[in-house]
Short mmCIF file of C-alpha atoms and ligand atoms in Angstrom, two decimals:
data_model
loop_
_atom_site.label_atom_id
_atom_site.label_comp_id
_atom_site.label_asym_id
_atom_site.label_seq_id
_atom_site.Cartn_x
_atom_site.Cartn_y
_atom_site.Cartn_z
CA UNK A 1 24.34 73.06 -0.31
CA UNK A 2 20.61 73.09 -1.24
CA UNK A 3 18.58 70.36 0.22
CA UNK A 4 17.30 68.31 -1.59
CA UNK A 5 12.94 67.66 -1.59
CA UNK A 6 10.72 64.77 -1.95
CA UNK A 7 8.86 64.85 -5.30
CA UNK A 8 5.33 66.41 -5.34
CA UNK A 9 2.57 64.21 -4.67
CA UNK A 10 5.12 61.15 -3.03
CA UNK A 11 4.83 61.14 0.71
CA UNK A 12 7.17 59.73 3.22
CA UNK A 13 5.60 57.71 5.81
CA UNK A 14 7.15 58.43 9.18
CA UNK A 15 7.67 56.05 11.96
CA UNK A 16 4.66 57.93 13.83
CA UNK A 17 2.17 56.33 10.56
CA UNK A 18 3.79 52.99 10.01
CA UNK A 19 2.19 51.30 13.29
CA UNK A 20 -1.50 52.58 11.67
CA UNK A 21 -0.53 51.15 7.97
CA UNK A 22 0.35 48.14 9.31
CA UNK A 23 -2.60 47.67 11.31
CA UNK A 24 -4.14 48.07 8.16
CA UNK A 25 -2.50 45.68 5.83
CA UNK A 26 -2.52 43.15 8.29
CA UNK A 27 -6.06 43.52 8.95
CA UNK A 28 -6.87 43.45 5.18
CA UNK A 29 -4.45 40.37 4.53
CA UNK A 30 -6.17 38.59 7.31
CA UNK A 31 -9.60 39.30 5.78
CA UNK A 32 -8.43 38.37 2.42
CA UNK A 33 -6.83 34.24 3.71
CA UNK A 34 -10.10 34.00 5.45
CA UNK A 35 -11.78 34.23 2.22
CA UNK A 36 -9.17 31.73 0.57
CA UNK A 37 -7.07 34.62 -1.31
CA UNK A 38 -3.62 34.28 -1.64
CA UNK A 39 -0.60 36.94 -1.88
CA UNK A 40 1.07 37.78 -5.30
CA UNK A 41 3.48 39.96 -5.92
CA UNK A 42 4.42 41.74 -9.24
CA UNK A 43 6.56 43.91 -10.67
CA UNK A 44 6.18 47.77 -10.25
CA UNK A 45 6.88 48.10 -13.95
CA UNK A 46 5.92 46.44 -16.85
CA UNK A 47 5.56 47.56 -21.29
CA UNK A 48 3.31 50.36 -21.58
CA UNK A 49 1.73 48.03 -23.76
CA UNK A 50 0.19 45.91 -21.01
CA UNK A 51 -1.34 48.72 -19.39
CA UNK A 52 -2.49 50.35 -22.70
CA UNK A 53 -4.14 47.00 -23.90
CA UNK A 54 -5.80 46.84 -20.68
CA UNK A 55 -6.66 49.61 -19.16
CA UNK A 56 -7.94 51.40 -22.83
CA UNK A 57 -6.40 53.70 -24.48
CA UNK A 58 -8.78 56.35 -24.04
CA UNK A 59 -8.77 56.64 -20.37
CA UNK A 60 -7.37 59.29 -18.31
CA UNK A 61 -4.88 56.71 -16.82
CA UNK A 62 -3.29 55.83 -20.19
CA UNK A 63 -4.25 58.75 -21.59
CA UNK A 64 -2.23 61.52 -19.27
CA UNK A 65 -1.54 59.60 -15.76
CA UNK A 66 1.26 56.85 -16.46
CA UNK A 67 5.22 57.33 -15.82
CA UNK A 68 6.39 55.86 -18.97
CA UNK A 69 9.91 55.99 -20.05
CA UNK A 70 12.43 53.89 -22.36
CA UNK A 71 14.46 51.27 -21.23
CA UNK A 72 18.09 51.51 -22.74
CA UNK A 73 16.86 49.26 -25.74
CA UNK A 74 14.46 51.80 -26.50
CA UNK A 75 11.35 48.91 -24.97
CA UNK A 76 8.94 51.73 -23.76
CA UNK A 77 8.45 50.60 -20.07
CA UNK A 78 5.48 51.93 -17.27
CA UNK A 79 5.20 52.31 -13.62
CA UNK A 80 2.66 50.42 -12.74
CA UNK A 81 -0.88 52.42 -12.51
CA UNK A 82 -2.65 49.79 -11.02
CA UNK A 83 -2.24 45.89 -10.01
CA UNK A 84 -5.08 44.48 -12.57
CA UNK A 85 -3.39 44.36 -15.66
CA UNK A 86 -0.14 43.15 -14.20
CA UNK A 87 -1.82 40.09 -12.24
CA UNK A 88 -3.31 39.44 -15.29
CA UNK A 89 -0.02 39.20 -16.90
CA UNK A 90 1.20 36.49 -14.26
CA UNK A 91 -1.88 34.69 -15.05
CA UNK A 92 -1.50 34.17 -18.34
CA UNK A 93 2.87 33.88 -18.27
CA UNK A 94 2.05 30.78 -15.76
CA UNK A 95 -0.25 29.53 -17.42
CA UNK A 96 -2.58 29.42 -13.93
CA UNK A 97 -5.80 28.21 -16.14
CA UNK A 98 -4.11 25.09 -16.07
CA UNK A 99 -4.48 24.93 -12.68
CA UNK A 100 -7.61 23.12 -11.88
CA UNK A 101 -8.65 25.21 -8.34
CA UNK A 102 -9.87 28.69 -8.85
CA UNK A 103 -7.22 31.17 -8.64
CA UNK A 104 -7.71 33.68 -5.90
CA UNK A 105 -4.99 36.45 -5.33
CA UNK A 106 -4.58 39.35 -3.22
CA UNK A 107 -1.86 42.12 -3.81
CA UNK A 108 -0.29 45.30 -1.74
CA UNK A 109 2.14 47.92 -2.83
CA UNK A 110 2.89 51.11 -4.62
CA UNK A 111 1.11 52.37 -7.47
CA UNK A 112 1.84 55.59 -9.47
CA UNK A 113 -0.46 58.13 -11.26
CA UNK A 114 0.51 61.46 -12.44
CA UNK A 115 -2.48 63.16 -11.19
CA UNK A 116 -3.05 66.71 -9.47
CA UNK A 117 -2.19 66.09 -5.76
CA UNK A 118 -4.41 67.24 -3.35
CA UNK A 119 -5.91 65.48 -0.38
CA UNK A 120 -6.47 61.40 -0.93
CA UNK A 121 -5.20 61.91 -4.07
CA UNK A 122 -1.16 60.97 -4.38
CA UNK A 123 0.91 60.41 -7.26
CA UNK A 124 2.61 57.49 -5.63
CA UNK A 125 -0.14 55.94 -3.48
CA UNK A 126 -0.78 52.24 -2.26
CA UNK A 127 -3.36 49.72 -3.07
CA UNK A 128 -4.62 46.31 -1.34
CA UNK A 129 -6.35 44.39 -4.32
CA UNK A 130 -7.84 40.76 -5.15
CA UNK A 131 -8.18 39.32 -8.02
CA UNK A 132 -10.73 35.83 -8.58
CA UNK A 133 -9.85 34.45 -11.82
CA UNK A 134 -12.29 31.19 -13.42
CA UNK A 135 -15.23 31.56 -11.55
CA UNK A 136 -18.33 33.30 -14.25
CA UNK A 137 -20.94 32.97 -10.96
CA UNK A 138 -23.27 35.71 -9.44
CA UNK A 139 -21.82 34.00 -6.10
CA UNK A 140 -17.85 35.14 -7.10
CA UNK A 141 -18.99 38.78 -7.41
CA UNK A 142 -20.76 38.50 -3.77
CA UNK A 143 -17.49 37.23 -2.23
CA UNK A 144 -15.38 39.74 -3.40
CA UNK A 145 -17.81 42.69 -2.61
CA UNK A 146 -18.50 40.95 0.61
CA UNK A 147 -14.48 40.54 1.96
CA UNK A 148 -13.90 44.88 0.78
CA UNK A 149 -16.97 45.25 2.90
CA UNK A 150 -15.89 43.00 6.08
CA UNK A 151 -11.88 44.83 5.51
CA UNK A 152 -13.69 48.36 5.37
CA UNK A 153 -16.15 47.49 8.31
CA UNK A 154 -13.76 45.69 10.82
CA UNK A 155 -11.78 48.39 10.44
CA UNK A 156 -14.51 50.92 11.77
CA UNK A 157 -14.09 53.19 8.83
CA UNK A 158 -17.79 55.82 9.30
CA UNK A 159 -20.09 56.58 6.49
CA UNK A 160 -19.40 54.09 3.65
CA UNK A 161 -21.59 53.57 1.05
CA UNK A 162 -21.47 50.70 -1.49
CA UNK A 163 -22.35 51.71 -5.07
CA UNK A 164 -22.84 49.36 -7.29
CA UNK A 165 -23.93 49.18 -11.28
CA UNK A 166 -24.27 46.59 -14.03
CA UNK A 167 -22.40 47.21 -17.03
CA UNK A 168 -23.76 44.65 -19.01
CA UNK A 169 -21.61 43.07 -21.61
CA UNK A 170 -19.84 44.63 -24.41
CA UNK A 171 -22.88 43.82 -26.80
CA UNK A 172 -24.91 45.95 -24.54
CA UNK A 173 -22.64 48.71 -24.58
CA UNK A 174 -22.41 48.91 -27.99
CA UNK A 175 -26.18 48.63 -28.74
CA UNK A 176 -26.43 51.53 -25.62
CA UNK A 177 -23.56 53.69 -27.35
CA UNK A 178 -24.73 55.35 -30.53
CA UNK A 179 -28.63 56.04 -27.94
CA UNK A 180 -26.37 58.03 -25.54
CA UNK A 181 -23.70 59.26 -28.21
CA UNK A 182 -27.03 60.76 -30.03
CA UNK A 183 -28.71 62.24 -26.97
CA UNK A 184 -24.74 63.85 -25.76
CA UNK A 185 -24.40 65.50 -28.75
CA UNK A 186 -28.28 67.09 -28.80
CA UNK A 187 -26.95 68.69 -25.25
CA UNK A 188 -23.41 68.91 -26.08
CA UNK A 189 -23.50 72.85 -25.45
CA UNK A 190 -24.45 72.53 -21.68
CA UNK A 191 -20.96 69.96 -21.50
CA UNK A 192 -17.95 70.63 -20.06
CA UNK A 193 -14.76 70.99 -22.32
CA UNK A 194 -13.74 67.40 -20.76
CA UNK A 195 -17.50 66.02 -21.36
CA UNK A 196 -16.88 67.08 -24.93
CA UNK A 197 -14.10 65.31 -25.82
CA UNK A 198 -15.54 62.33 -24.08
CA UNK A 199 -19.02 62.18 -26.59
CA UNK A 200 -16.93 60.13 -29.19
CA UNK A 201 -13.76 58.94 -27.35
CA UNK A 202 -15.50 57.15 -23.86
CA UNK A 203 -19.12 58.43 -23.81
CA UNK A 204 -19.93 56.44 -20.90
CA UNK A 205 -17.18 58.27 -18.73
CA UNK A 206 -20.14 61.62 -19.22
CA UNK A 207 -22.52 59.63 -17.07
CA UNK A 208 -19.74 59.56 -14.56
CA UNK A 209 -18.60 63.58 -14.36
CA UNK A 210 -18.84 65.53 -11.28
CA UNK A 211 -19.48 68.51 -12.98
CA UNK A 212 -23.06 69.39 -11.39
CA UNK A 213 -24.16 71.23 -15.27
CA UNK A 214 -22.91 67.90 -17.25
CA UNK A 215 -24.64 65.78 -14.08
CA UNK A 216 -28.24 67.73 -15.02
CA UNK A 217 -27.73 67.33 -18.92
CA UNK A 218 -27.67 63.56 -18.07
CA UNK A 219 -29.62 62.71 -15.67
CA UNK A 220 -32.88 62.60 -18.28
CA UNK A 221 -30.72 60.94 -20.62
CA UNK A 222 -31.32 57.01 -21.69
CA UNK A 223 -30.26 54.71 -19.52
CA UNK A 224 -27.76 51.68 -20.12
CA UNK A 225 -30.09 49.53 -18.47
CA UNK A 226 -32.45 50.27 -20.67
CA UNK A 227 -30.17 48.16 -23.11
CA UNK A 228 -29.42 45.43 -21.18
CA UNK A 229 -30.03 42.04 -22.22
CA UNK A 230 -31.75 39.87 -20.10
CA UNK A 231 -28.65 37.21 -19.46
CA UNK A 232 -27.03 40.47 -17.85
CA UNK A 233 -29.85 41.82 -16.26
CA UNK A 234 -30.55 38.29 -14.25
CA UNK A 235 -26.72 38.08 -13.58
CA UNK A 236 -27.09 41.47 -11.27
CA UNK A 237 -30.09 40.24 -10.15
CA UNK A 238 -28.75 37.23 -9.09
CA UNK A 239 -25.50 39.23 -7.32
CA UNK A 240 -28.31 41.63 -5.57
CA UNK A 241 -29.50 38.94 -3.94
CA UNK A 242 -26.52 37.32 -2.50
CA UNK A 243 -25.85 40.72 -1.14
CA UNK A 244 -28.90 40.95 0.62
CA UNK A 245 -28.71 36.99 1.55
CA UNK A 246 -25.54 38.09 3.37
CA UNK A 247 -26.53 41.49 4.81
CA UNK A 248 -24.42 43.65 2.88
CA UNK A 249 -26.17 47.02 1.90
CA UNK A 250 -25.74 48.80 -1.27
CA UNK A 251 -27.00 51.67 -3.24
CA UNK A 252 -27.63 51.21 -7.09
CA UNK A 253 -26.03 54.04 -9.30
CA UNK A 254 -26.85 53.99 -13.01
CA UNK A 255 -23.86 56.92 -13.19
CA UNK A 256 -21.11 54.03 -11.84
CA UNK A 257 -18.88 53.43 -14.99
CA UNK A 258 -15.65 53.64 -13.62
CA UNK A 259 -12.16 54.87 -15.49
CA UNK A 260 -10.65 51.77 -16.44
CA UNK A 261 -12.25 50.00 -19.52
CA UNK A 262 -12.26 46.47 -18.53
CA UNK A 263 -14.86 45.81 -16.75
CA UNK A 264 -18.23 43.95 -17.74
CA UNK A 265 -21.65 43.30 -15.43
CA UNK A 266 -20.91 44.29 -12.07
CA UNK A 267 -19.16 47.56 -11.32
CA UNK A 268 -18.69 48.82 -7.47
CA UNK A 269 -17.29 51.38 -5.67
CA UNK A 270 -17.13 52.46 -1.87
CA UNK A 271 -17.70 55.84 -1.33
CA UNK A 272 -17.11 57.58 2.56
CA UNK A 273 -18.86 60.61 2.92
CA UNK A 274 -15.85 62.46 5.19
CA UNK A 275 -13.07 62.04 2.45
CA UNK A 276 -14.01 65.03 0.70
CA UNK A 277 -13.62 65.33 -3.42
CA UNK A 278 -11.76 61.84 -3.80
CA UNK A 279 -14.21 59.93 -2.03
CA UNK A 280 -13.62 56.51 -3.19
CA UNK A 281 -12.42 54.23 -0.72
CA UNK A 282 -12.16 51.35 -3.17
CA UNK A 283 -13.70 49.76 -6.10
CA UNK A 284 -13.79 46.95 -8.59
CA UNK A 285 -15.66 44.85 -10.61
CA UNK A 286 -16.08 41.66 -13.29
CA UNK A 287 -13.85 42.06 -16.07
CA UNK A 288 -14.48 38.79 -17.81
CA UNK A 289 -12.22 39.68 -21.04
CA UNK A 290 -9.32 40.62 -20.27
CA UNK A 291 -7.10 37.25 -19.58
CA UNK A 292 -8.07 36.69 -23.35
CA UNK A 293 -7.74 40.59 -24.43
CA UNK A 294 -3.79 39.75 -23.06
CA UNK A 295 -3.39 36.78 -24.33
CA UNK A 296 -4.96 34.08 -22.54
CA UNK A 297 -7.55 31.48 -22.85
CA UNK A 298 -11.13 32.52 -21.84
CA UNK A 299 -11.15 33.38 -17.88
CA UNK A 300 -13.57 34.90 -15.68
CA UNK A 301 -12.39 37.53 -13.24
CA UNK A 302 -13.69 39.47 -10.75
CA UNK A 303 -11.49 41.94 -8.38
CA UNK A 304 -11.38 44.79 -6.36
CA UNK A 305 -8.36 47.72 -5.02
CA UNK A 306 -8.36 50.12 -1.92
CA UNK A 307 -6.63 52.72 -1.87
CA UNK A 308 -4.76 52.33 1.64
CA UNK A 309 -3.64 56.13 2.09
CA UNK A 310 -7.57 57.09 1.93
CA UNK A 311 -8.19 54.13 4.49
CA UNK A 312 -5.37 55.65 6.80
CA UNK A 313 -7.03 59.00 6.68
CA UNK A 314 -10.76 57.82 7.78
CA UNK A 315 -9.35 54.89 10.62
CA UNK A 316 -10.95 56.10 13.81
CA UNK A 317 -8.37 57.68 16.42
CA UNK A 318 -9.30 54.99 18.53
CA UNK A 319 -7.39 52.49 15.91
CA UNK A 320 -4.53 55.38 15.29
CA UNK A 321 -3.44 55.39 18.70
CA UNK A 322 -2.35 51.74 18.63
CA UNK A 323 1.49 52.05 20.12
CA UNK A 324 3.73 51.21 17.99
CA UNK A 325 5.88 49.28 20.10
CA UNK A 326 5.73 46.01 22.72
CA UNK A 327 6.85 46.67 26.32
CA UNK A 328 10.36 48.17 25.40
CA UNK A 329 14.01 48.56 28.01
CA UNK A 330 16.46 50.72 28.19
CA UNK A 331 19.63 49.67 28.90
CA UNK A 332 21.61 52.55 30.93
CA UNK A 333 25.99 51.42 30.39
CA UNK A 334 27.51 54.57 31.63
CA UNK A 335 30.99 54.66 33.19
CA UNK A 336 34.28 52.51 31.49
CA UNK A 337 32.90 49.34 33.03
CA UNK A 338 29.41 50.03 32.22
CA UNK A 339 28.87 50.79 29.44
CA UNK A 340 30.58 47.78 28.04
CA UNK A 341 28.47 45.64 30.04
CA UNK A 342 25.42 48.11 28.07
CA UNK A 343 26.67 46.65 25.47
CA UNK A 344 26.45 42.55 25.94
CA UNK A 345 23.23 43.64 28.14
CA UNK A 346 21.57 44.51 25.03
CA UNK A 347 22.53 41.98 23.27
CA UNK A 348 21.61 39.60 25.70
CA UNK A 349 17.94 41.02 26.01
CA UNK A 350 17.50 40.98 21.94
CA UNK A 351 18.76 37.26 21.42
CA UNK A 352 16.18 36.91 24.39
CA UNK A 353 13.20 38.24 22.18
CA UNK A 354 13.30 41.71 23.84
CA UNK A 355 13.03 44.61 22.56
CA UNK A 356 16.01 46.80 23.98
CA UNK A 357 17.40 50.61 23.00
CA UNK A 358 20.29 52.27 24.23
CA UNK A 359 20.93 56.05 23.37
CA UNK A 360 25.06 56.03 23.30
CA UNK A 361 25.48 59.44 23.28
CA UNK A 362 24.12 59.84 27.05
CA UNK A 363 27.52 59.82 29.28
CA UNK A 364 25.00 60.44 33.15
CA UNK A 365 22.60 58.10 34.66
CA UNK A 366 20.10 61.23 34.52
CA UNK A 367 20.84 61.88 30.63
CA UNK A 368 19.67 58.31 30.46
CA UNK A 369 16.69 58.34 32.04
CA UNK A 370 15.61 61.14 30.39
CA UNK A 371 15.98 59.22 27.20
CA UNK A 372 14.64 56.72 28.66
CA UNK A 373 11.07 58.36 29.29
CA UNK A 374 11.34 60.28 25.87
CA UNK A 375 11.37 56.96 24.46
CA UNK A 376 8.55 55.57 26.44
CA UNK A 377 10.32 53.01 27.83
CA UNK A 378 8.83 50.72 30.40
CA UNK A 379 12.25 49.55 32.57
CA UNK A 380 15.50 50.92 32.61
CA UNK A 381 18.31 48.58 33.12
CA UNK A 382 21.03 50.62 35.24
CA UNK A 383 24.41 49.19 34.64
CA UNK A 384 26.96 51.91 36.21
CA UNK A 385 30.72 50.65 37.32
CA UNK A 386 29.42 49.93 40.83
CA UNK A 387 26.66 47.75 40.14
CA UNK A 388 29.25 45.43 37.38
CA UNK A 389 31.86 45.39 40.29
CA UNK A 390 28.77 43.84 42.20
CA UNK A 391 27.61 41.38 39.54
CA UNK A 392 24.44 42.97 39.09
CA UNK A 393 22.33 45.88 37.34
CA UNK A 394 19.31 47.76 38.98
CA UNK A 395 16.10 47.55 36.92
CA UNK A 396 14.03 50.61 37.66
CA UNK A 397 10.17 50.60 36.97
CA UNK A 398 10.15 53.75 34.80
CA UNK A 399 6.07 54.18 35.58
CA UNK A 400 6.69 53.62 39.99
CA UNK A 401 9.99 54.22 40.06
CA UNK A 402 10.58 51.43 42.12
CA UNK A 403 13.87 49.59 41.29
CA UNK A 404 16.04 46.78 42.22
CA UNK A 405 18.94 44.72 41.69
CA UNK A 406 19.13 41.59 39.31
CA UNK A 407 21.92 39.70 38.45
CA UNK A 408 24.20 39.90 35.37
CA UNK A 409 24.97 36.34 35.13
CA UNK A 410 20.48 35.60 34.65
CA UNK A 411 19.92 38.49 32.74
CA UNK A 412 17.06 37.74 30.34
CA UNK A 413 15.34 34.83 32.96
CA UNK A 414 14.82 37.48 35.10
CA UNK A 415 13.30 40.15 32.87
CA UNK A 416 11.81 38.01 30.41
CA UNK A 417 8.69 37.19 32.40
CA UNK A 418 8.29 41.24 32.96
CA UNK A 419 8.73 42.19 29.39
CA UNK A 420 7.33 39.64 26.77
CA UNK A 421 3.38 38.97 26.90
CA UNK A 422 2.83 35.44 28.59
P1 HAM B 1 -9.33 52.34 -9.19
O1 HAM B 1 -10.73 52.78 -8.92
O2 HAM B 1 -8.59 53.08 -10.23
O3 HAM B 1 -9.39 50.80 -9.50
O4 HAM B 1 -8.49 52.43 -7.84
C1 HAM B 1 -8.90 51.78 -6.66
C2 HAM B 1 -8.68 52.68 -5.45
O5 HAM B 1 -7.34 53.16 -5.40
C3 HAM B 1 -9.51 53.94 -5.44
O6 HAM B 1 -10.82 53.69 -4.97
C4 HAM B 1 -8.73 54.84 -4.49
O7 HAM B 1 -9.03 54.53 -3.14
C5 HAM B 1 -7.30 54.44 -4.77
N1 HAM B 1 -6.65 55.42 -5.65
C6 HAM B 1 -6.73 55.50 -7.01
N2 HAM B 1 -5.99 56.53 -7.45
C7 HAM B 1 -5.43 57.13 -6.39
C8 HAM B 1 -4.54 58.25 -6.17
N3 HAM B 1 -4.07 58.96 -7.20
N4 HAM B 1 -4.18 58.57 -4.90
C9 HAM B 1 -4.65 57.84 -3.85
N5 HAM B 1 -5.47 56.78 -3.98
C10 HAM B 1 -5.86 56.43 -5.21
C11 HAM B 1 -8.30 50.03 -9.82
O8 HAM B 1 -7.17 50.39 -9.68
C12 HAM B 1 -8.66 48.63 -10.25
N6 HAM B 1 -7.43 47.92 -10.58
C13 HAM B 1 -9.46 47.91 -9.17
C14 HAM B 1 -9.77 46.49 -9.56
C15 HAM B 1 -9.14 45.38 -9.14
N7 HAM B 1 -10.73 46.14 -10.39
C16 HAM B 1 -10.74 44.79 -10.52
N8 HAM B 1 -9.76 44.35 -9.76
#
């Protein structure tokens, strides 16, 4: 029979990777409760709509990216592209503005794009996001920035750089639109194909191509700043400096737009120089309008996602070698007698809080150990049809080799103290 493959662009973690991702989510959830952020956790699919409103509908998300399908009532329903729009949601379904504390969540899970896979870039990849909802202060922006920098730092990730822009608000980019639209389609020979679809649809996302021909056609062209009015301009001034009050360093980039449409003011984005083309380690902004583009009353918000399989890749091998397990025993039952004893031995050790394997198909004490050490086990409980007769089992030091009896009737007193950290 054929065998049957993973889908392109979904990867399987392995036990090998788990220990690392979990170092990592842990890491970032601990970060995220010292800043007074707690967890939420939404669906993986919601209505297209949702994402559509959100997002904007002339994005390359919503555009070509999402997995949308019918439901059986014909309700056309979308895996989830990113956590933003559905934490929104939530927001305004339980009525949280009612709520008279600022709402702080964080979020971690699967997210699904239908991009072209290559490295860092998956079509089922995972995020860790937060979301500040009610706070419109220079001094919410700086605490989100400032708790992606401390999760990116602690970790020891090398090279990151944090870009950040002001978007102004939408009256700015309106005013700023027909300048650049004009000046885009003066140069629109030198764009590429996707540059030239962008002039009229998004013509911010042109500041924003890689393309180095499109990146020389714009770099003389108007900025947005140049259109900024001066409530937005002090805003980002204001944010600037609580970055620098805190000693976080940044890098100003007028080109920072980003390809989701909700954002207003302050736009960021860490970059790591060793990731290669998909460089972005994470990014967010303010998005002050979209609780009341969904529905809602009025609500600030300011948030930020990392993408965790990008993380994984640049965590120092120092981090990746963390073992994956605690001290660990193997229990050795060979023999009639002996290996049922295996049996209530490990049982024994595991009600005890010890971690205890057993490979059942061994039948020899050698098979065993050799299991045993493939495992990386750090005692071996021997437990042959002599040593039950006896009342006893012989725990053997797997690094020394040294061994001796201990009895069956104190199991877990006597190994305890060896095996769990005091
Ligand atoms: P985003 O820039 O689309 O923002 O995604 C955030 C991060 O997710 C990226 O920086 C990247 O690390 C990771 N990522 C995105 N797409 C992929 C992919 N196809 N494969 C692997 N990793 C990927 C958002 O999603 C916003 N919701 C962030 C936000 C939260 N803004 C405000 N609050």
């Amino acid at each position: 029979m054929s065998v049957i493959k993973g889908i392109k662009g979904v990867k399987d973690l392995l036990p090998e990777e788990t220990p690392r991702w979990r170092f990592i989510e842990e890491s970032a959830r601990r970060w995220a409760t010292r800043y007074g952020f707690h967890e939420i956790r939404i669906p993986i699919f919601e209505v297209t709509t949702l994402f559509a409103r959100s997002i904007g509908a002339s994005t390359d998300i919503v555009e070509k990216e999402m997995y949308t399908f019918q439901d059986r009532d014909g309700t056309s329903l979308t895996l989830r592209p990113e956590g933003t729009a559905g934490t929104v949601r939530a927001y305004v379904e339980h009525n949280r503005a009612a709520i008279p504390v600022p709402q702080k969540y964080f979020y971690t899970g699967p997210m699904f794009r239908h991009e072209r896979p290559q490295a860092g870039r998956l079509r089922q990849f995972h995020q860790f996001g937060v979301e500040s909802y009610g706070m419109a202060d220079p001094r919410a922006d700086v605490e989100v920035i400032a708790l992606l920098w401390r999760i990116l730092h602690d970790l020891g990730l090398p090279s990151l750089t944090l870009e950040i822009n002001n978007l102004g608000q939408a009256a700015d980019r309106e005013a700023y639109r027909p300048i650049l639209v004009e000046y885009l389609k003066e140069h629109n020979a030198g764009l590429c194909g996707n540059c030239k679809h962008r002039i009229m649809a998004n013509p911010l996302r042109v500041l924003d191509c890689k393309v180095p021909e499109c990146r020389s056609i714009t770099e003389p062209a108007p900025r947005l700043s140049e259109s900024l009015s001066e409530t937005a301009r002090s805003y980002f001034a204001q944010v600037l400096a609580g970055l620098d009050l805190i000693k976080i360093p940044y890098s100003l980039n007028h080109r920072l737009v980003r390809g989701l449409d909700y954002y207003n003011l302050t736009t960021f984005e860490v970059t790591a120089t060793n990731l290669g083309a998909q460089n972005a380690v994470g990014a967010g902004g303010r998005y002050d309008g979209l609780v009341e583009t969904l529905g809602g009353t009025s609500t600030p918000a300011v948030g930020f996602a990392v993408g965790l399989e990008r993380i994984a890749m640049l965590l120092p091998d120092s981090q990746k070698s963390l073992s994956p397990h605690d001290k660990i025993i193997y229990v050795a039952g060979f023999g009639t007698q002996g290996s049922v004893s295996g049996v209530t031995a490990l049982e024994e050790l595991r009600l005890s809080g010890i971690s205890a394997v057993s490979d059942f198909r061994s039948t020899t004490l050698k098979a065993h150990l050799r299991q045993a050490d493939r495992l990386g086990c750090h005692f071996t409980l021997i437990l042959g049809d002599d040593e039950v007769t006896k009342g006893v089992a012989l725990l053997r030091n797997m690094e020394s080799k040294s061994q001796y009896d201990v009895l069956l009737s104190s199991l877990s007193h006597q190994i305890q103290p060896l095996l769990l950290p005091s």
